[in-house]
Amino acid sequence: MNINATLLAQAIVMIVFVAICWRYIYPPILSVMQEREKKISDGLEAAKKADDSLEEAQLAFNQELDKAKAESAELIDKANQRASQIVNDAKSKAQDEAEKILLAASKTIENETNQAKEELKSKMSEIIIDTTQKILDEEISSEKHDDLLKKAAAEL
Amino acid sequence: MAKELTTQSYIDHHLTNLTCGKTPDGWSCDPHSIDQMGFWSFHVDSLFWSVFLGAVFIFVFKWAMPKNVDASAPPTGLQNFVEMSIEFVEDNVQSLFGTTKNKLIAPLALTVFVWILLMNLMDLVPVDFIPELAKSVGIEYFKVVPTTDPNITLGMALAVFVLTIYYSITVKGLKAFVAELTLHPFGKWLIPVNFILEMVNFIAKPISLGLRLFGNLYAGEMIFILIALMLFFSSIPVGILGFGLHLVWALFHILIVALQAFIFMALTIAYLAMAHETEEH
């Protein structure tokens, strides 16, 4: 173990290597690492922001959804009301109509009955007149008389 | 080289560096003239591995993160490893240093950690692999683990020490720095005593920093060499035992390798943090 100029040479060599490392090796590696670190932290921050805005959007979406649901419920309610109203209207109208038709029909029937009665009256009187004439015109036996009467009765 | 292989020569061989230095006859790389070399000699093997592994570190970290890499794409493979290393270092710097405007600390810590880790890891290459390869191409001595060379560890500690002084002066100002070294712990009437005490404290830091790493790795290497001796110089049962021991020690040594690299890094950061602190008294 003898100390000699190797010591000085090694000290100089070390200073040279340290200088090379300090100047050319260390900074580029460190800068890449720092750049990546920054990118990652930026990315995380962006992700957090996106998360937040997603949450916000979700909230807004839910609000909108609730509003839309309420609106649609209201609409359906209204529509239902309207529909039942229409049905009721239609029902009452139909009933009115039916009553009217019934009324008209019964009137017509009455009229026709009356007419028929009138006709019958007039025809009967005609027949009576006719028969009476025939009875009067012909000499009639009591048999014939009965016959005639029977005929008239059958015709009636 | 022709001498008989004994345990002594085997260990000596493993503990001798490939040295080039200034002898009285001029510059030489002859292993036999190592004793004549003075201070101006270099452990070529240690420096080679140190520079080579440093270059591996630089290359791998450059290659893992090409210029046009997409920052938003998930990192893959080597890039993951590199980013993990940086994150590890950043965490440590953050905890020891707090938030700092000093942009040199983290790269310094990263370099120190990865580089020392790589150098320590050379300890896990079986002790004879690379020296024998070197021998086959004619290099007699070739130590593989740079951190078992005190010159390497103390050299790095020296660089840290220089940086500590530099930042002490530039951050605190020369006056505050000198005051820190002379006005504690006894106040201004005992400046020489203060200075001696503080100087011991101040200089002990880099020396302990360097010697701690050296001592741990040197001891680890020593044990690997001794275990290798069991394989080569004993009976077969002992050899088999040595094989098992080698495995166990290598597994345990992984811990030391990483731990010592981490300790060196942590202390480097801590010393530099101290250089930035202004005293509160």
Coordinates of C-alpha atoms in Angstrom, one line a residue, chain B residues 8-119:
Chain B
Q8 CA 3.2 -16.0 -0.1
S9 CA 4.0 -15.3 -3.7
Y10 CA 0.4 -15.9 -4.7
I11 CA -0.9 -13.3 -2.2
D12 CA 1.9 -10.9 -3.1
H13 CA 1.1 -11.2 -6.7
H14 CA -2.5 -10.4 -6.1
L15 CA -1.7 -7.4 -4.1
T16 CA 0.8 -5.8 -6.5
N17 CA -0.4 -3.2 -8.9
L18 CA 0.8 -2.8 -12.4
T19 CA 2.8 0.3 -11.8
C20 CA 4.5 2.8 -14.1
G21 CA 6.6 5.4 -12.6
K22 CA 9.7 7.5 -12.4
T23 CA 12.8 5.6 -11.4
P24 CA 16.2 7.1 -11.1
D25 CA 16.8 5.7 -14.7
G26 CA 13.7 7.4 -16.1
W27 CA 10.1 6.3 -16.6
S28 CA 9.6 2.6 -16.4
C29 CA 6.8 0.0 -16.1
D30 CA 9.1 -2.8 -15.0
P31 CA 7.6 -4.5 -11.9
H32 CA 11.0 -5.2 -10.5
S33 CA 11.8 -1.5 -10.2
I34 CA 8.6 -0.6 -8.2
D35 CA 10.6 -0.2 -5.1
Q36 CA 12.7 2.6 -6.7
M37 CA 9.7 4.5 -7.9
G38 CA 8.9 7.6 -5.8
F39 CA 5.7 9.5 -5.6
W40 CA 5.5 10.0 -9.3
S41 CA 4.2 6.6 -10.3
F42 CA 0.8 5.4 -11.4
H43 CA -1.1 2.3 -10.8
V44 CA -2.0 1.7 -14.4
D45 CA -4.4 -1.2 -13.7
S46 CA -6.4 0.7 -11.1
L47 CA -6.6 3.8 -13.3
F48 CA -7.5 1.7 -16.3
W49 CA -10.4 0.0 -14.5
S50 CA -11.5 3.2 -12.9
V51 CA -11.6 5.1 -16.2
F52 CA -13.1 2.1 -18.0
L53 CA -15.9 1.7 -15.5
G54 CA -16.5 5.4 -15.3
A55 CA -16.9 5.3 -19.1
V56 CA -19.3 2.4 -18.8
F57 CA -21.4 4.5 -16.4
I58 CA -21.4 7.5 -18.7
F59 CA -22.2 5.3 -21.7
V60 CA -25.0 3.3 -20.1
F61 CA -26.7 6.4 -18.7
K62 CA -26.4 8.2 -22.0
W63 CA -27.5 5.3 -24.1
A64 CA -30.5 4.5 -21.8
M65 CA -31.9 7.9 -22.4
P66 CA -31.6 9.0 -26.0
K67 CA -32.2 12.6 -26.9
N68 CA -35.5 12.0 -28.7
V69 CA -37.0 9.9 -25.9
D70 CA -40.8 10.4 -25.5
A71 CA -41.4 11.7 -22.1
S72 CA -45.1 10.6 -22.1
A73 CA -44.3 7.0 -23.1
P74 CA -43.8 4.6 -20.3
P75 CA -40.1 4.0 -19.7
T76 CA -38.8 0.6 -20.7
G77 CA -35.9 -1.6 -19.8
L78 CA -32.7 0.2 -19.2
Q79 CA -34.4 3.5 -19.0
N80 CA -36.3 2.2 -16.0
F81 CA -33.1 1.3 -14.3
V82 CA -31.5 4.7 -15.0
E83 CA -34.6 6.5 -13.8
M84 CA -34.7 4.4 -10.7
S85 CA -31.0 5.3 -10.0
I86 CA -31.7 8.9 -10.4
E87 CA -34.8 8.8 -8.2
F88 CA -32.8 7.0 -5.5
V89 CA -30.1 9.6 -5.7
E90 CA -32.6 12.5 -5.7
D91 CA -34.3 11.0 -2.6
N92 CA -31.0 10.8 -0.8
V93 CA -29.9 14.2 -1.7
Q94 CA -33.3 15.6 -0.7
S95 CA -33.2 13.9 2.7
L96 CA -29.6 14.8 3.5
F97 CA -29.4 18.2 1.8
G98 CA -32.9 19.5 1.8
T99 CA -34.1 21.5 -1.2
T100 CA -30.9 22.8 -2.8
K101 CA -30.1 25.2 -5.5
N102 CA -26.8 23.5 -6.0
K103 CA -27.2 21.5 -9.2
L104 CA -23.9 19.7 -8.8
I105 CA -24.7 17.7 -5.8
A106 CA -27.1 15.2 -7.4
P107 CA -25.0 14.4 -10.4
L108 CA -22.0 14.1 -8.2
A109 CA -23.8 11.7 -5.9
L110 CA -25.0 9.7 -8.8
T111 CA -21.6 9.5 -10.4
V112 CA -20.0 8.5 -7.1
F113 CA -22.6 5.9 -6.3
V114 CA -22.8 4.1 -9.7
W115 CA -19.1 4.4 -10.3
I116 CA -18.1 3.0 -6.9
L117 CA -20.7 0.3 -7.3
L118 CA -19.2 -0.8 -10.6
M119 CA -15.7 -0.7 -9.2

